[in-house]
Every structure is written in C-alpha cells, then in structure tokens.
PDB file of C-alpha atoms and ligand atoms in Angstrom:
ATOM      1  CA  UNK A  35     149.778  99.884 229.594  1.00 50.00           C
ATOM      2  CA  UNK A  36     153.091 101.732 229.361  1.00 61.00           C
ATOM      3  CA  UNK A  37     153.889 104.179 226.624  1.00 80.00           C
ATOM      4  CA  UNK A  38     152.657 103.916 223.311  1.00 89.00           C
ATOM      5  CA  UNK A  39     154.878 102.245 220.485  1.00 96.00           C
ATOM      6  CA  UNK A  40     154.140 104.953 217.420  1.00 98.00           C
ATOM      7  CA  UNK A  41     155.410 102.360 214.791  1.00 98.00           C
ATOM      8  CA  UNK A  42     153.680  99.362 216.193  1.00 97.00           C
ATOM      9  CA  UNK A  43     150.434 100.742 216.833  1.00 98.00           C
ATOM     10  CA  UNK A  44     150.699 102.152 213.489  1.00 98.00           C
ATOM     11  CA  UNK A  45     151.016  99.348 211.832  1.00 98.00           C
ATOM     12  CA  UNK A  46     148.035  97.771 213.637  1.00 98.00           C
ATOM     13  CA  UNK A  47     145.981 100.339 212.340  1.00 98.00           C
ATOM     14  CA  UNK A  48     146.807  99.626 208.793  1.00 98.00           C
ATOM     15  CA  UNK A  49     146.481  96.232 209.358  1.00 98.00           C
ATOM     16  CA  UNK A  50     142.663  97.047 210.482  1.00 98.00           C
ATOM     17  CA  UNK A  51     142.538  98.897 207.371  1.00 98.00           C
ATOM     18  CA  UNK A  52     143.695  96.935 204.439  1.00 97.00           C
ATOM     19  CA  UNK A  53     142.426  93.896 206.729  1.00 97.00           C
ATOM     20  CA  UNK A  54     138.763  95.481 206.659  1.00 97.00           C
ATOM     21  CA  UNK A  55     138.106  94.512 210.459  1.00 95.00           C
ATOM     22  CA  UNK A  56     137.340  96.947 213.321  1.00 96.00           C
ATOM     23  CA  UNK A  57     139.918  96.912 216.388  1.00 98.00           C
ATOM     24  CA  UNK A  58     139.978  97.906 219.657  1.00 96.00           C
ATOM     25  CA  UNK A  59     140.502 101.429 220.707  1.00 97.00           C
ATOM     26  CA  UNK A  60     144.015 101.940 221.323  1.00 96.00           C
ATOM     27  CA  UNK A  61     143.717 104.178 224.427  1.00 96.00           C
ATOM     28  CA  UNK A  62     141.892 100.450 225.890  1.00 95.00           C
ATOM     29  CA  UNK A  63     145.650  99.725 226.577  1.00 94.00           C
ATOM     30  CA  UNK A  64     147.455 103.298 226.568  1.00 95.00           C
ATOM     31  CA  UNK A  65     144.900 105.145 228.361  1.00 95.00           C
ATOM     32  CA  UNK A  66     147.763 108.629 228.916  1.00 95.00           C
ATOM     33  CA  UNK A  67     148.217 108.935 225.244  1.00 96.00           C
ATOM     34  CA  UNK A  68     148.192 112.449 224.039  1.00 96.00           C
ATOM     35  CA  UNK A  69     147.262 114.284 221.482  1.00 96.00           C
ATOM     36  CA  UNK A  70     150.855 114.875 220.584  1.00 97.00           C
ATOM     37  CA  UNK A  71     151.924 111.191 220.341  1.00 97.00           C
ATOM     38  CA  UNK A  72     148.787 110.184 218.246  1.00 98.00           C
ATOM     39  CA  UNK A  73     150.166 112.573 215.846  1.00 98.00           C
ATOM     40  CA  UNK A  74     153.401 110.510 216.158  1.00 98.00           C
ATOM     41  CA  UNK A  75     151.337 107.451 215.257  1.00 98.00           C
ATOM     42  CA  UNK A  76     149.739 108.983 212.607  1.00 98.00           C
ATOM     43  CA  UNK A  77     152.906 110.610 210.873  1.00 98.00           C
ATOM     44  CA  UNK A  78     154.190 106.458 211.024  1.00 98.00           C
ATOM     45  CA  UNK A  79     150.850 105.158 209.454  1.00 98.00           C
ATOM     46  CA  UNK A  80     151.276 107.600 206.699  1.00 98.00           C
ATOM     47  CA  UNK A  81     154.958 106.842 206.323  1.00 98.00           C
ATOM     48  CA  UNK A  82     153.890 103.077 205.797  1.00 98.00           C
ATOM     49  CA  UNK A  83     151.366 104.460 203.178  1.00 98.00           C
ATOM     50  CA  UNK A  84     154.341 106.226 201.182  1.00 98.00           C
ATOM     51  CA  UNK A  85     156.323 103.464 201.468  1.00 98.00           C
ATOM     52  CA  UNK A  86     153.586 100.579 199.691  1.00 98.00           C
ATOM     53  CA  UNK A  87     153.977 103.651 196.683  1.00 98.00           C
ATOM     54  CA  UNK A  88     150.665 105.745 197.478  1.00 98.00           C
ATOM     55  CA  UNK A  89     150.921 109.572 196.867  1.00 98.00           C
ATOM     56  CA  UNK A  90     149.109 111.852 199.007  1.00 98.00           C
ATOM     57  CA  UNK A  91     146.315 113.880 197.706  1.00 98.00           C
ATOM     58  CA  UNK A  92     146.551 116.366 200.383  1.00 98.00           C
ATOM     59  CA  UNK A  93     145.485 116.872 204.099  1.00 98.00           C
ATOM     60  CA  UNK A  94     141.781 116.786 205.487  1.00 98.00           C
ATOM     61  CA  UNK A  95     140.480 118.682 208.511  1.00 98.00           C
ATOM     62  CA  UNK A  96     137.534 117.105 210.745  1.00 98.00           C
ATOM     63  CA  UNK A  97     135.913 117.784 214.080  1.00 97.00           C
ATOM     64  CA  UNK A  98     135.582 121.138 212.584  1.00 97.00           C
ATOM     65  CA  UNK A  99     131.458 121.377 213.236  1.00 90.00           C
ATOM     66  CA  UNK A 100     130.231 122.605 216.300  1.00 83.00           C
ATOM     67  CA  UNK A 101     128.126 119.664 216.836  1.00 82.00           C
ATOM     68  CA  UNK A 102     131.377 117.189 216.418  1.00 85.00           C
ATOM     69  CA  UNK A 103     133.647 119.303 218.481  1.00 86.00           C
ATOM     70  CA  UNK A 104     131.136 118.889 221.428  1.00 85.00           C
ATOM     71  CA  UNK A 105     130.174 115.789 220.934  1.00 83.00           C
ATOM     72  CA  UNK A 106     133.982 115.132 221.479  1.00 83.00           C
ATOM     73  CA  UNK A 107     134.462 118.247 223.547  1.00 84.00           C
ATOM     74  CA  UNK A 108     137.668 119.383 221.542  1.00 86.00           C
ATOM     75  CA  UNK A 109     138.332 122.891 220.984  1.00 83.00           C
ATOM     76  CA  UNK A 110     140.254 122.389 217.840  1.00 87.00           C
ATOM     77  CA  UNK A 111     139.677 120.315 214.916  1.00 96.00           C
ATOM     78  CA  UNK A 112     141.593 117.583 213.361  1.00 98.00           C
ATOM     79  CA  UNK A 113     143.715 116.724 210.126  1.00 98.00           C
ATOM     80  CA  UNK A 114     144.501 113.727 208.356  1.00 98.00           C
ATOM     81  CA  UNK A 115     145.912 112.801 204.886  1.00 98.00           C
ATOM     82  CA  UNK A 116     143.921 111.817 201.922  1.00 98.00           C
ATOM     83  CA  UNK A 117     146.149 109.535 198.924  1.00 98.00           C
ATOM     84  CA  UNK A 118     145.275 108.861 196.178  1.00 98.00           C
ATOM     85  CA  UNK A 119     144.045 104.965 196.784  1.00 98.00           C
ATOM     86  CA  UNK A 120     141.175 106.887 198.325  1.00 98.00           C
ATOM     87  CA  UNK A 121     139.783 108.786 195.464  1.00 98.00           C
ATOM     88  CA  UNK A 122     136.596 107.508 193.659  1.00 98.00           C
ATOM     89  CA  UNK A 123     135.624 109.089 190.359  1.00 98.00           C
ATOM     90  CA  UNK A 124     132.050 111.361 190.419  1.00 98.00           C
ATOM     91  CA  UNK A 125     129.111 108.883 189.209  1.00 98.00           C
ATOM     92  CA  UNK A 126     131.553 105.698 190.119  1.00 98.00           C
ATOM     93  CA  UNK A 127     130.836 102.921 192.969  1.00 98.00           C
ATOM     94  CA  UNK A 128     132.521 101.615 196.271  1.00 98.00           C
ATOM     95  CA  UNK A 129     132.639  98.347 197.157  1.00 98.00           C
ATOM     96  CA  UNK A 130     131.260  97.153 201.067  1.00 98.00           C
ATOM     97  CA  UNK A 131     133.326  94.676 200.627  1.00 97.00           C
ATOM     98  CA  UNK A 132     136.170  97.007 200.615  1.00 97.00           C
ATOM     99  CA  UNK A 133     135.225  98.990 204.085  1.00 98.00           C
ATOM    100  CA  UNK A 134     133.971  98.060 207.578  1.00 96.00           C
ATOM    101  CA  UNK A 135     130.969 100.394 208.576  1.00 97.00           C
ATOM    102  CA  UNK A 136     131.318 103.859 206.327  1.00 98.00           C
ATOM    103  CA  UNK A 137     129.341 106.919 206.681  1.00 98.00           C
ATOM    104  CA  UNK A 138     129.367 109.750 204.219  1.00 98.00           C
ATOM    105  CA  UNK A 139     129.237 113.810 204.308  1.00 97.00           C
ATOM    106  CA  UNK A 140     129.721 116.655 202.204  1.00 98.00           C
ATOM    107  CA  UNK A 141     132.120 118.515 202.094  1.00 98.00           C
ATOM    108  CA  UNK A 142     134.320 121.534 200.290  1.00 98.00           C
ATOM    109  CA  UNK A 143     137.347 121.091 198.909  1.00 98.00           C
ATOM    110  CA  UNK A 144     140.204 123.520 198.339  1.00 98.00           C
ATOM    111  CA  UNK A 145     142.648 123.344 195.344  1.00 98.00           C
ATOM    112  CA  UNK A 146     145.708 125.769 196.542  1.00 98.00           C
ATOM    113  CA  UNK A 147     147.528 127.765 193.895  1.00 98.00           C
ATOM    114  CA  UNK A 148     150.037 128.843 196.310  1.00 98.00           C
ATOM    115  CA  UNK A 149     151.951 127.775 199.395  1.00 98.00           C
ATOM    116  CA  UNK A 150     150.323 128.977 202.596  1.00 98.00           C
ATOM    117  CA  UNK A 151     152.878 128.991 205.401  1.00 98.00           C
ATOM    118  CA  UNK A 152     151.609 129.494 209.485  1.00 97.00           C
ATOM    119  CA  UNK A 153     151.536 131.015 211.981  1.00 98.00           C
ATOM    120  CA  UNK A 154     149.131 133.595 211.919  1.00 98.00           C
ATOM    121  CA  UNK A 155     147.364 132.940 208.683  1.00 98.00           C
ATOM    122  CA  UNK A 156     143.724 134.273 208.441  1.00 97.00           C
ATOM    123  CA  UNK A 157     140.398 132.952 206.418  1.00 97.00           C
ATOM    124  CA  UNK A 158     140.806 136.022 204.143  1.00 96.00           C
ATOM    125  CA  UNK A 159     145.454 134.869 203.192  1.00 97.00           C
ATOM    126  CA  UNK A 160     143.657 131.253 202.466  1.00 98.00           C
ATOM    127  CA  UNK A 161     140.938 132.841 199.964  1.00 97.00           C
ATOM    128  CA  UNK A 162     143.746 135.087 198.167  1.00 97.00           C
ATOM    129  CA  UNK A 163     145.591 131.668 197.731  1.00 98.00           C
ATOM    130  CA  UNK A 164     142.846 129.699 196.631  1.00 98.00           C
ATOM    131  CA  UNK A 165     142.628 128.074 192.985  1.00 98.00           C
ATOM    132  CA  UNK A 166     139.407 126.950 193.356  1.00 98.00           C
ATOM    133  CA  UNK A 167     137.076 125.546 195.729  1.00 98.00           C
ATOM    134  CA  UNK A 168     135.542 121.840 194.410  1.00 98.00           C
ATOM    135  CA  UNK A 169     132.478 119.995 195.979  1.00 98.00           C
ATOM    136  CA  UNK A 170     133.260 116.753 197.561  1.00 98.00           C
ATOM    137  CA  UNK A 171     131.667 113.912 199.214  1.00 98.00           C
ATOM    138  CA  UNK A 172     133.966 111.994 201.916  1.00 98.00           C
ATOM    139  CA  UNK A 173     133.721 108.546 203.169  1.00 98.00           C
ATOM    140  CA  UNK A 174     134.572 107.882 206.218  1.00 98.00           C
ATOM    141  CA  UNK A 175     135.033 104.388 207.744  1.00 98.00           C
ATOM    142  CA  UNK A 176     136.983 104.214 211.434  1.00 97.00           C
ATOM    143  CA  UNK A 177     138.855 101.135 212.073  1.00 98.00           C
ATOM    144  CA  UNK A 178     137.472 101.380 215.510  1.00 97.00           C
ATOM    145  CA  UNK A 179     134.943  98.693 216.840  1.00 97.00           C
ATOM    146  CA  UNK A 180     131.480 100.904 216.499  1.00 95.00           C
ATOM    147  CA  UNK A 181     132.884 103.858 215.201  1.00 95.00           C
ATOM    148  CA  UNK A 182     133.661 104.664 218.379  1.00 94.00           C
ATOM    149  CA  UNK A 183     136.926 106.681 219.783  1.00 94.00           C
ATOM    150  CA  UNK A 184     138.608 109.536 222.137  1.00 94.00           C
ATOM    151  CA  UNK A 185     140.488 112.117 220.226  1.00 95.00           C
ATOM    152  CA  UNK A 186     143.572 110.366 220.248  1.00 96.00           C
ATOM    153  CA  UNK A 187     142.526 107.445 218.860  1.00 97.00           C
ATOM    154  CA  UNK A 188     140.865 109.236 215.948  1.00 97.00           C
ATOM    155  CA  UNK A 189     144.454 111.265 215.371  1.00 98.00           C
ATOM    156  CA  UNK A 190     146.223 108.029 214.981  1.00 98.00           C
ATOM    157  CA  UNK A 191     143.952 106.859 212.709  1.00 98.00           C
ATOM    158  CA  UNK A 192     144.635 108.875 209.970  1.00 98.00           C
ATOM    159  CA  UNK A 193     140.975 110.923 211.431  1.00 98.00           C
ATOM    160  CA  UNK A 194     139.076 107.913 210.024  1.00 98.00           C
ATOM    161  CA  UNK A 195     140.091 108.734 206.320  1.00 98.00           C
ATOM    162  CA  UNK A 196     138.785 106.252 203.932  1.00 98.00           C
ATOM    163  CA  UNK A 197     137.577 107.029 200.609  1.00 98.00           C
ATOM    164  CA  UNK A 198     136.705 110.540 198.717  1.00 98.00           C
ATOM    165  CA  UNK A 199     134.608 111.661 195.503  1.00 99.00           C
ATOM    166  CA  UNK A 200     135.267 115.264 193.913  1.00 98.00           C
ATOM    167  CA  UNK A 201     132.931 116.607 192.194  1.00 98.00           C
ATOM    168  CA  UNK A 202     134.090 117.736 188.359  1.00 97.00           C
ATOM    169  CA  UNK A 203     133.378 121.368 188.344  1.00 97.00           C
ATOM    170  CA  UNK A 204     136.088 123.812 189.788  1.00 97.00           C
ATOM    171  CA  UNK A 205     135.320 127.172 191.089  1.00 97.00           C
ATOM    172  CA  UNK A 206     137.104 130.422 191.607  1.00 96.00           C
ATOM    173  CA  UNK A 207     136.297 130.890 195.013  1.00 93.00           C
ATOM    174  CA  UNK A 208     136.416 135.376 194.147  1.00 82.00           C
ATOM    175  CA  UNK A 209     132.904 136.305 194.617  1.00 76.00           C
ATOM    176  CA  UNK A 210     131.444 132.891 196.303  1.00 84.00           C
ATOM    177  CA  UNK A 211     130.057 133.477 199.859  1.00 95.00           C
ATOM    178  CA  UNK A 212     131.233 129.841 201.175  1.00 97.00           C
ATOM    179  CA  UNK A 213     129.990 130.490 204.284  1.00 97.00           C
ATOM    180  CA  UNK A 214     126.260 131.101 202.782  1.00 97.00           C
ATOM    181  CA  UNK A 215     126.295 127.879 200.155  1.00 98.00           C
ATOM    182  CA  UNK A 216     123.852 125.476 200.546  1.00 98.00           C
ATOM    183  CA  UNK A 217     124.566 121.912 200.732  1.00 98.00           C
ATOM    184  CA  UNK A 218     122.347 119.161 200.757  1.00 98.00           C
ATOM    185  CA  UNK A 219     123.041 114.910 201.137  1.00 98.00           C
ATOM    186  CA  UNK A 220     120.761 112.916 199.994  1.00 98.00           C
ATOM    187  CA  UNK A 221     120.522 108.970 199.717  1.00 98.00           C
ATOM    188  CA  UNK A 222     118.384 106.852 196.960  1.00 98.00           C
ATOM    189  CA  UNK A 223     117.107 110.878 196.167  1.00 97.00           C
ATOM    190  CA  UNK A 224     115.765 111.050 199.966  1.00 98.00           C
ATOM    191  CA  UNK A 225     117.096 114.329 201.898  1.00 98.00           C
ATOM    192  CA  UNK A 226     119.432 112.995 204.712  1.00 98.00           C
ATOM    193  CA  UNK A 227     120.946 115.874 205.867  1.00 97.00           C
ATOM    194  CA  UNK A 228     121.382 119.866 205.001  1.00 97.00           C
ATOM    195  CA  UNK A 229     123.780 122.679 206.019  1.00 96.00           C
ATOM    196  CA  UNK A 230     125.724 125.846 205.428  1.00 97.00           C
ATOM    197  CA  UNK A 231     129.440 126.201 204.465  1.00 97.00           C
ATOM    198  CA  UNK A 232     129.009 128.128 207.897  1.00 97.00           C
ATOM    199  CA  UNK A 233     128.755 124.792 209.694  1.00 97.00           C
ATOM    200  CA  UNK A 234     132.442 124.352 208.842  1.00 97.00           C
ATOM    201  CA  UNK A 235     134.225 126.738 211.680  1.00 96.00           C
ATOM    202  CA  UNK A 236     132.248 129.935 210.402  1.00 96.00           C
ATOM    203  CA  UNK A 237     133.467 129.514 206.529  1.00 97.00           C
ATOM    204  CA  UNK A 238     135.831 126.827 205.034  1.00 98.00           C
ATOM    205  CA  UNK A 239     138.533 129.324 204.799  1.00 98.00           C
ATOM    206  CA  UNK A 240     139.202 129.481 208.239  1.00 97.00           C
ATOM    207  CA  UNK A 241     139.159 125.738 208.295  1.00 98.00           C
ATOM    208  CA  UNK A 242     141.965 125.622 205.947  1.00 98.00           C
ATOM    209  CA  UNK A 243     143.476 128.800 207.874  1.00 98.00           C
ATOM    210  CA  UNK A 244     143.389 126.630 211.652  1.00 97.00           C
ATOM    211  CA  UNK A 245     145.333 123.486 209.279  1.00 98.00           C
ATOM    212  CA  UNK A 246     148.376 125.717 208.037  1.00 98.00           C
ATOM    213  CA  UNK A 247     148.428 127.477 211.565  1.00 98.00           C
ATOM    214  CA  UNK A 248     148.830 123.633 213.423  1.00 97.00           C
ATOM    215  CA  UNK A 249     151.060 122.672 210.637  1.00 98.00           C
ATOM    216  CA  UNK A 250     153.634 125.686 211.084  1.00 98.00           C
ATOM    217  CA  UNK A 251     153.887 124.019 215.255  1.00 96.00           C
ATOM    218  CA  UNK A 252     155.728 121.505 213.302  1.00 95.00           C
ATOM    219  CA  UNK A 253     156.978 123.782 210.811  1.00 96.00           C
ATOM    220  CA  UNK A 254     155.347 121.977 207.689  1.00 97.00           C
ATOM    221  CA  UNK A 255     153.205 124.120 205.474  1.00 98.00           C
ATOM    222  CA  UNK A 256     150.703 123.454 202.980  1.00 98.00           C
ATOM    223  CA  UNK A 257     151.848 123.771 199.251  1.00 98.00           C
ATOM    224  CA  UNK A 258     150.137 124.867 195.904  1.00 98.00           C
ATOM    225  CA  UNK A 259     148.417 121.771 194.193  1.00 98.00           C
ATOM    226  CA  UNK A 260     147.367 120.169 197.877  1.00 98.00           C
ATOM    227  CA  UNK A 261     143.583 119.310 197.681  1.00 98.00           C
ATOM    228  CA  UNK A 262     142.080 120.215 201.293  1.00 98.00           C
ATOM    229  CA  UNK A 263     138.917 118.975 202.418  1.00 98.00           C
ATOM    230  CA  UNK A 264     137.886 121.672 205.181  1.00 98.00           C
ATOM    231  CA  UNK A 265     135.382 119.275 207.311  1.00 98.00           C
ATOM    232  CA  UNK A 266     132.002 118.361 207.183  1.00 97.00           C
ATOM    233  CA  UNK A 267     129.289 120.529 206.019  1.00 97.00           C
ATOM    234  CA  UNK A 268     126.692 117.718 206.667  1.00 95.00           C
ATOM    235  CA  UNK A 269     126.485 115.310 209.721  1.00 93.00           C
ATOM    236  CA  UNK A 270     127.914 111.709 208.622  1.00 95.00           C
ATOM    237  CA  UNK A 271     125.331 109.447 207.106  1.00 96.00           C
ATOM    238  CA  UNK A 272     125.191 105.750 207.654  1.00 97.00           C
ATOM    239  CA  UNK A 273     125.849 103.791 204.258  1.00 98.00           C
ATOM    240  CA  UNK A 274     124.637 100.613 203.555  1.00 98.00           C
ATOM    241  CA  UNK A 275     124.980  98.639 199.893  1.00 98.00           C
ATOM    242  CA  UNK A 276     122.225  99.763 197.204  1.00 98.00           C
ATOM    243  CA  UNK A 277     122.578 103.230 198.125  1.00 99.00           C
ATOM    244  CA  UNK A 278     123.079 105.776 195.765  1.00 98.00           C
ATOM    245  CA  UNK A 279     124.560 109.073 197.367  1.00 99.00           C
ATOM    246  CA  UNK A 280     124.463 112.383 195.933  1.00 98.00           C
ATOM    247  CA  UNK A 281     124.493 116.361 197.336  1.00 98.00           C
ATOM    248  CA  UNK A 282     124.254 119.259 195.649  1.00 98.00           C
ATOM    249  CA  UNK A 283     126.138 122.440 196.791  1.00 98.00           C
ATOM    250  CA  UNK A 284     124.509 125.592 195.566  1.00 97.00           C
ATOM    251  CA  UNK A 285     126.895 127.265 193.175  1.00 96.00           C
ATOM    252  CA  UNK A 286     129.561 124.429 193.558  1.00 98.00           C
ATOM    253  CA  UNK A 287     127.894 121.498 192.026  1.00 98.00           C
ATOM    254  CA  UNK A 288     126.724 118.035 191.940  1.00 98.00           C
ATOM    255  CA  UNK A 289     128.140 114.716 192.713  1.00 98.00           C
ATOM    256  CA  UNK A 290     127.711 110.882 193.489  1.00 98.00           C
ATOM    257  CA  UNK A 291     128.659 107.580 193.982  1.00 99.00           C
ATOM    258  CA  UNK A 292     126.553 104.380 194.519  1.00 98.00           C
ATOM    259  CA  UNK A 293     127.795 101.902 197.031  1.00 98.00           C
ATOM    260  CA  UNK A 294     127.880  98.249 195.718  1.00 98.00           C
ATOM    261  CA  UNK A 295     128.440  94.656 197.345  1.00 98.00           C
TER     262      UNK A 295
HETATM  263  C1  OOG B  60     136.519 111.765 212.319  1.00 65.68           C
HETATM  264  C2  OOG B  60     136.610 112.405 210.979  1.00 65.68           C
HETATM  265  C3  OOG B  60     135.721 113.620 210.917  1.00 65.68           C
HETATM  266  C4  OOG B  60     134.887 115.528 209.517  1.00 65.68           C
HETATM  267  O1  OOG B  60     134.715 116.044 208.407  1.00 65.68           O
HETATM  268  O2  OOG B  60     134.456 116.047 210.572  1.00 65.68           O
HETATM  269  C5  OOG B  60     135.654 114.260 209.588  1.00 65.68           C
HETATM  270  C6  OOG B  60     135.236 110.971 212.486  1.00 65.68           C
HETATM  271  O3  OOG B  60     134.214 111.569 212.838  1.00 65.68           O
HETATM  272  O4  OOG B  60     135.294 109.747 212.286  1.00 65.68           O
HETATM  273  O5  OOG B  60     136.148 113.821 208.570  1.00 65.68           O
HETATM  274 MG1   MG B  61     135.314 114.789 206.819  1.00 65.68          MG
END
C-alpha cells in the first residue's frame, strides 16, 4: 500500500522485462494509482532505457480500437515508446526465448516529416505532416502475469511494448484513404484476423492527432523523423514458436516474421 515509488516500480518492470518473467500487477499493492503517476513510472522506465544506450524509435498509441477501449472501458487511448532494441527486420525471426507470452497485430505506421505540436491538432494537420505511412506488425508481450492489467498498470509498462517489424515499402499517404485499407493477419498462411484502418479511432490520422494533443498536456511534441505506430488495426493474436506471421495491407504492403525457439 501507500503511494507508488515511480523509480522503483520502474525498475521492477524492466527487471520483468530483460528478466523474461511475468510479475504481479502493480495496482495488487498500489490499488489508488492514477493514470497520471503511471505516466510517472513510465517516463522512469524509459529513462532507464536511455540510460543502458537505447535510442527511441518513436512513440506508439494503443487502446485505440473500440473493442480494446471497452474491454478496458477507457475513453482515451494510450502511448508508449518504441527503441530501437525492439525493431526486427521484415522476413527476420524472434526468439520465444527472448519474450514471455507475445501476441501480434497489424498495424500503420507514420514517418513524420515535420514537427506536430498540440493542442488542437486535427486528423487532416497530421496528414499534411505526414512523410509516409509504412505497414507494420507489432509484438506485444506484457510483463504482467496472464496478460492481464488495469489501465495503469499497462501505462507503466511502457503499454506492453515489446518488439516491432516495418514493412519495407513507404507510402505518401496524399491520395490513400487509410481509413478504407484493408488489412489482413494471418499465421502459417491461415486468416487470423481482418480489419479497416477505420478500426483505429475512425482513421490513423486522428490516432496520431489524440498522441500530439496528450503530449502538448505535458508540453512535449512529436518531431519530424518519429516513427508512430497509431494502434491496432487487427485484434492481438496469440504467438506460439513455428509460426510464421504475415498481413497484407491493401495499398501499403506486405510483411513478416517467423517466431523461433
Ligand atoms: C496494450 C497495448 C495495446 C494496441 O495497439 O492497441 C496496443 C495491450 O493490449 O497490451 O499496442
Ligand atoms: Mg499496438
């Protein structure tokens, strides 16, 4: 009980992680932690990552379905950070070994070419400052014991972040209807799931437009070159090893991984 030690609890979570063990949730013991202070915990995780020399890739939004956001009955989504320890090339493997229980989904990822600075920023400001728009698959493996957490503890833990394949082709994003592309996940060539860039808060702009506006409450922004994965276009998918995981995201691509002992 009592309140919540950001750095401590922190570093327990990224003990779980490089560890590879689950852990208890840690709202078990601090059941009053808010939203706010989970961010705390997460800004200290990330500070630990920066500190062992790993460069972030840019942040990642989640909850951002309909289905996920009730299923956790949240209003508004989440972020986390992606570094660059997570990345896996397209075609490449990941190791079991390395990760506790993952599950995968598709995804679409934004390459900025500007700075987009909140409040206030609309769908349409995030489009205009698009590079491109890259298909991506993210892995994500919580650190919690069945994959199972309240919003807080998801926050603190970096929002289950784990690993991340981009596909190679990049897009202009000009006359692409994200909202309308089709996006399918399938494992060992079997159709696992299927969806709409709609599924991602009406289009993936808006996704990356809801990020810059929570960002500007602590008056961060996002900057030209951040990669931003907008959420999950697919449900999450179980992995187990022998799999080999690919979608296809009309107009966007192809891309996969296989997932080894
Ligand atoms: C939290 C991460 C969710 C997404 O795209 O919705 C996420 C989780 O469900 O473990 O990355
Ligand atoms: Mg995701």
């Amino acid at each position: 009980m009592g309140t919540v030690n950001f750095q401590t609890t922190a570093e327990f979570l990224h003990r779980a992680e490089t560890e590879k063990r689950e852990v208890f949730r840690i709202t078990v013991d601090h059941p009053d932690m808010t939203v706010e202070d989970a961010y705390k915990v997460q800004e200290e995780l990330v500070s630990i990552k920066l500190e062992q020399g790993h460069r972030i890739i840019g942040p990642k939004m989640g909850l951002t379905s309909q289905a996920k956001m009730k299923q956790m009955n949240v209003e508004e989504p989440i972020y986390g950070y992606i570094f660059d320890y997570m990345m896996v090339p397209d075609g490449g493997s990941i190791s079991m070994q390395e990760l506790v229980h993952p599950k995968v989904e598709a995804e679409i990822a934004f390459v900025l070419g500007k700075d987009i600075e909140g409040p206030g920023i609309t769908g349409a400001q995030v489009l205009a400052a698009t590079e491109y728009v890259v298909p991506a698959l993210e892995i994500i493996d919580s650190r919690y014991e069945n994959f199972r957490f309240t919003l807080p503890d998801v926050i603190a833990d970096n929002a289950s972040s784990s690993r991340v394949v981009f596909g190679n082709r990049l897009t202009k994003p000009g006359p692409l209807e994200l909202d309308l592309v089709g996006v399918t996940l399938s494992i060992n060539g079997e159709i696992k799931d299927l969806g709409a860039g709609a599924a991602v808060v009406g289009h993936p702009a808006n996704s990356v437009a809801m990020l810059a506006n929570m960002l500007a409450r602590k008056e961060e922004k996002l900057k030209a070159g951040d990669v931003i994965l907008t959420g999950g276009v697919t449900g999450a998918v179980m992995l187990s090893v022998g799999d080999t995981v690919s979608a296809k995201l009309d107009g966007l691509g192809e891309l996969s991984f296989k997932m080894v002992e």
